Amino acid sequence: MTTIQVTNPATGEIIHTLTRSEEAEVVEKVDRAKEAYTSWKKLSAHERSALLMKWAAMIRTNRQELGELITLENGKPLAEALGEVDYAVSYIDWYAEEAKRVYGRTVPAHVQNKRIVVTKEPIGVVAAITPWNFPAAMMTRKAAPALAAGCTFIVKPAEETPLTTIRLIELAHKAGIPEDAVQYVLGDAPMVGDVFTSHPAIRKITFTGSTPIGKLLMQKCADTVKHATMELGGHAPIIVAEDANLDLAVQQTVMAKFRNAGQTCVSPNRLIVHENVVEAFTEKLVERVRKLKMGNGLEADVDLGPIINKKGFDKIKQQIEEATSKGAEVLCGNQYDFDDEKGYYFVEPTVLTNVDLSSQIMHEETFGPVIPITTFESFDEAIQIANDTPYGLATYFFTESYKTGLYFSENLQYGIVGWNDGAPSGAHIPFGGMKESGIGREGGVEGIEPYLETKYISIGL
Ligand code: ADP
C-alpha cells in the first residue's frame, strides 16, 4: 500500500497523507458505479436537477473552507481560489438547468405506416481524470453534465490536489447524490488510466491534462471504443494590433497571463505585437508586471503564488535560459525563490523581448509566469505566427477595428477567441480546443452532449 503526500506548494509542508487505491479497489468502484447507473438514470431529470442544486448550495455554504483548501494544495491566491469555487459551482447551476432540456425529436416518416422518434439517453458510466491547476472547476465541469445527463461518475484527481475533489464529493453525498453515483479513486495514474480505459462498463473518458497523456488515453480507448472528451495543452498567442487600446491590452494581458502564476491551459504563452506600438506596449506592460506581488496565496494582496512542483519550475527556468541564449532580453523577472530541500518553487513574473521565433518558449507550453514578445508588420504575418503551432485552444487579440477583428477571428485556428477580452470562459460557454488541444467542448449547451447517446426508434404501425 503506498501513500500520497499532499504538500502546500508555497512552503513544501505536508498537509495531508492519503492512501493510494489498489487496482482491485478501482475496479470495485467502477463496478459500483455500474450498479448505481441503473437507478440514477431512472430518476427524472427534475429529480437529478434538484439534487445538483442541493449540491451547489452546499458548496456555496462551504465556500470559504473550499477556497482555503484550494490555496493550500494548489498555491493560487485566496481571492483566485474563492473565484474558482464560484466558477466551479456555476457549472453545477448550469447543468442542473440543462438536465431539464435534454430534448429528443420526431422525424417525419418516409412511409405512411411508420413513426420515427429520436431520443437522448445517458451514455453510461463516465470516468474522469483531472489536473491540479483548477482542482474544483475541472471536476464540476465534468461531473455536473455527466450527473445531469443520468450518467454515474468516477474521477481520479491529480495527486498534487486531491483534497478539493474529496471534499466536493463529500458535499455531493451530503446533498443526497447516491454514494456510488459520484466517486473518486486515488490510484497510481497509469494503473487507473488502464482500468478506466479497459473496463467495459465505462463508456466515456473525460480528461483534462497534457497532450501526450491525452493521446495515450485516446489510443487506449480504442480497444473498447469508448467516447473521449479531451481538454489538452495550449500555446495561446496574444496579438496586439497597431490600433489597439494599449491600456486595455496591457490590463487584460496581465490578468490572463499571471492568473494561477501562468499555470492555466488558456494562459497567453506569447505576445505578437505590431512593430509600431511594441515600445509603448512593452513599457506599460513591464510597469504593471513589476507591481505584481509574489508569495504565499494565503497572505493578503498576493497576486501570484508558487509553481506547483520542481518539474514545472525546471521547465520554466530552462525555457527562459534557452530563449536568452538565443538573444532574448529580460525586461523584468527571471528571479527565483526556491528551496529544493523544503520543496517550494517561485518564479518572479518575467517579460522577455526580442525573442527568436525558434525558441522553445515560442512553441512549447510554459505553464509559468513568463511572457515572451515578438513583433509583426502585416496581419497575415501575425496570423501565420499565431497559427504556427500544433495547439489550438485559446487565442486573444486587441484591435479597435471590427474589420481587423473579424479577419483575425475568422483566420485564427483556435476554439476560444478573446477579442479585447482576456477572460473568455464561463459555464454557459463552449470551452475547448482545435488541433492537438483536444476534442469536444465543456460548458454551454454543447457540454452535456458528450454524456448522451442518440437512440432512434422506428415504429411500424
Ligand atoms: P501535468 O504534467 O500538468 O501534471 P498530466 O497530463 O501529466 O499533466 O496530468 C493530468 C492528469 O493526468 C493528472 O490527474 C495525472 O495524474 C493524470 N495522468 C498522468 N499520467 C497518466 C497516465 N499515464 N494515465 C492516466 N492518467 C495520467
PDB file of C-alpha atoms and ligand atoms in Angstrom, residues 129-132 156-160 189-194 207-211 213-214 216-217 220 311 367, ligand 1:
ATOM      1  CA  ILE A 129      -9.085  12.315 -14.952  1.00  0.00           C
ATOM      2  CA  THR A 130      -8.456  15.865 -13.805  1.00  0.00           C
ATOM      3  CA  PRO A 131      -5.450  18.184 -13.399  1.00  0.00           C
ATOM      4  CA  TRP A 132      -4.135  20.165 -10.423  1.00  0.00           C
ATOM      5  CA  LYS A 156      -9.184  10.413 -10.457  1.00  0.00           C
ATOM      6  CA  PRO A 157      -7.920  13.811  -9.329  1.00  0.00           C
ATOM      7  CA  ALA A 158      -4.307  14.882  -9.777  1.00  0.00           C
ATOM      8  CA  GLU A 159      -2.095  13.641  -6.938  1.00  0.00           C
ATOM      9  CA  GLU A 160      -0.951  17.208  -6.256  1.00  0.00           C
ATOM     10  CA  ALA A 189      -2.146   7.357 -12.636  1.00  0.00           C
ATOM     11  CA  PRO A 190      -1.142   4.801 -15.332  1.00  0.00           C
ATOM     12  CA  MET A 191      -2.882   1.995 -13.408  1.00  0.00           C
ATOM     13  CA  VAL A 192      -6.099   3.992 -13.034  1.00  0.00           C
ATOM     14  CA  GLY A 193      -5.844   5.064 -16.665  1.00  0.00           C
ATOM     15  CA  ASP A 194      -5.611   1.413 -17.689  1.00  0.00           C
ATOM     16  CA  PHE A 207      -9.706  14.087 -19.487  1.00  0.00           C
ATOM     17  CA  THR A 208      -8.096  17.438 -18.818  1.00  0.00           C
ATOM     18  CA  GLY A 209      -4.324  17.446 -18.825  1.00  0.00           C
ATOM     19  CA  SER A 210      -1.299  17.345 -21.063  1.00  0.00           C
ATOM     20  CA  THR A 211      -1.436  16.498 -24.763  1.00  0.00           C
ATOM     21  CA  ILE A 213      -1.267  11.816 -21.798  1.00  0.00           C
ATOM     22  CA  GLY A 214      -4.422  12.712 -23.729  1.00  0.00           C
ATOM     23  CA  LEU A 216      -2.129   7.920 -24.781  1.00  0.00           C
ATOM     24  CA  LEU A 217      -5.615   7.684 -23.279  1.00  0.00           C
ATOM     25  CA  LYS A 220      -6.222   3.053 -25.067  1.00  0.00           C
ATOM     26  CA  LYS A 311       9.239  19.580 -12.634  1.00  0.00           C
ATOM     27  CA  PHE A 367       2.835  26.876 -17.645  1.00  0.00           C
TER      28      PHE A 367
HETATM   29  P1  ADP B   1       0.734  17.677 -15.817  1.00  0.00           P
HETATM   30  O1  ADP B   1       2.077  17.416 -16.409  1.00  0.00           O
HETATM   31  O2  ADP B   1       0.283  19.079 -15.950  1.00  0.00           O
HETATM   32  O3  ADP B   1       0.563  17.149 -14.415  1.00  0.00           O
HETATM   33  P2  ADP B   1      -0.644  15.372 -16.830  1.00  0.00           P
HETATM   34  O4  ADP B   1      -1.305  15.179 -18.144  1.00  0.00           O
HETATM   35  O5  ADP B   1       0.543  14.533 -16.521  1.00  0.00           O
HETATM   36  O6  ADP B   1      -0.311  16.919 -16.742  1.00  0.00           O
HETATM   37  O7  ADP B   1      -1.688  15.183 -15.649  1.00  0.00           O
HETATM   38  C1  ADP B   1      -3.077  15.395 -15.748  1.00  0.00           C
HETATM   39  C2  ADP B   1      -3.796  14.255 -15.075  1.00  0.00           C
HETATM   40  O8  ADP B   1      -3.466  13.053 -15.779  1.00  0.00           O
HETATM   41  C3  ADP B   1      -3.409  14.011 -13.616  1.00  0.00           C
HETATM   42  O9  ADP B   1      -4.551  13.579 -12.904  1.00  0.00           O
HETATM   43  C4  ADP B   1      -2.398  12.883 -13.723  1.00  0.00           C
HETATM   44  O10 ADP B   1      -2.298  12.117 -12.550  1.00  0.00           O
HETATM   45  C5  ADP B   1      -3.005  12.078 -14.853  1.00  0.00           C
HETATM   46  N1  ADP B   1      -2.059  11.171 -15.544  1.00  0.00           N
HETATM   47  C6  ADP B   1      -0.735  11.306 -15.707  1.00  0.00           C
HETATM   48  N2  ADP B   1      -0.216  10.257 -16.384  1.00  0.00           N
HETATM   49  C7  ADP B   1      -1.252   9.414 -16.657  1.00  0.00           C
HETATM   50  C8  ADP B   1      -1.382   8.155 -17.320  1.00  0.00           C
HETATM   51  N3  ADP B   1      -0.344   7.542 -17.867  1.00  0.00           N
HETATM   52  N4  ADP B   1      -2.609   7.592 -17.386  1.00  0.00           N
HETATM   53  C9  ADP B   1      -3.680   8.209 -16.851  1.00  0.00           C
HETATM   54  N5  ADP B   1      -3.626   9.404 -16.215  1.00  0.00           N
HETATM   55  C10 ADP B   1      -2.440  10.011 -16.120  1.00  0.00           C
END
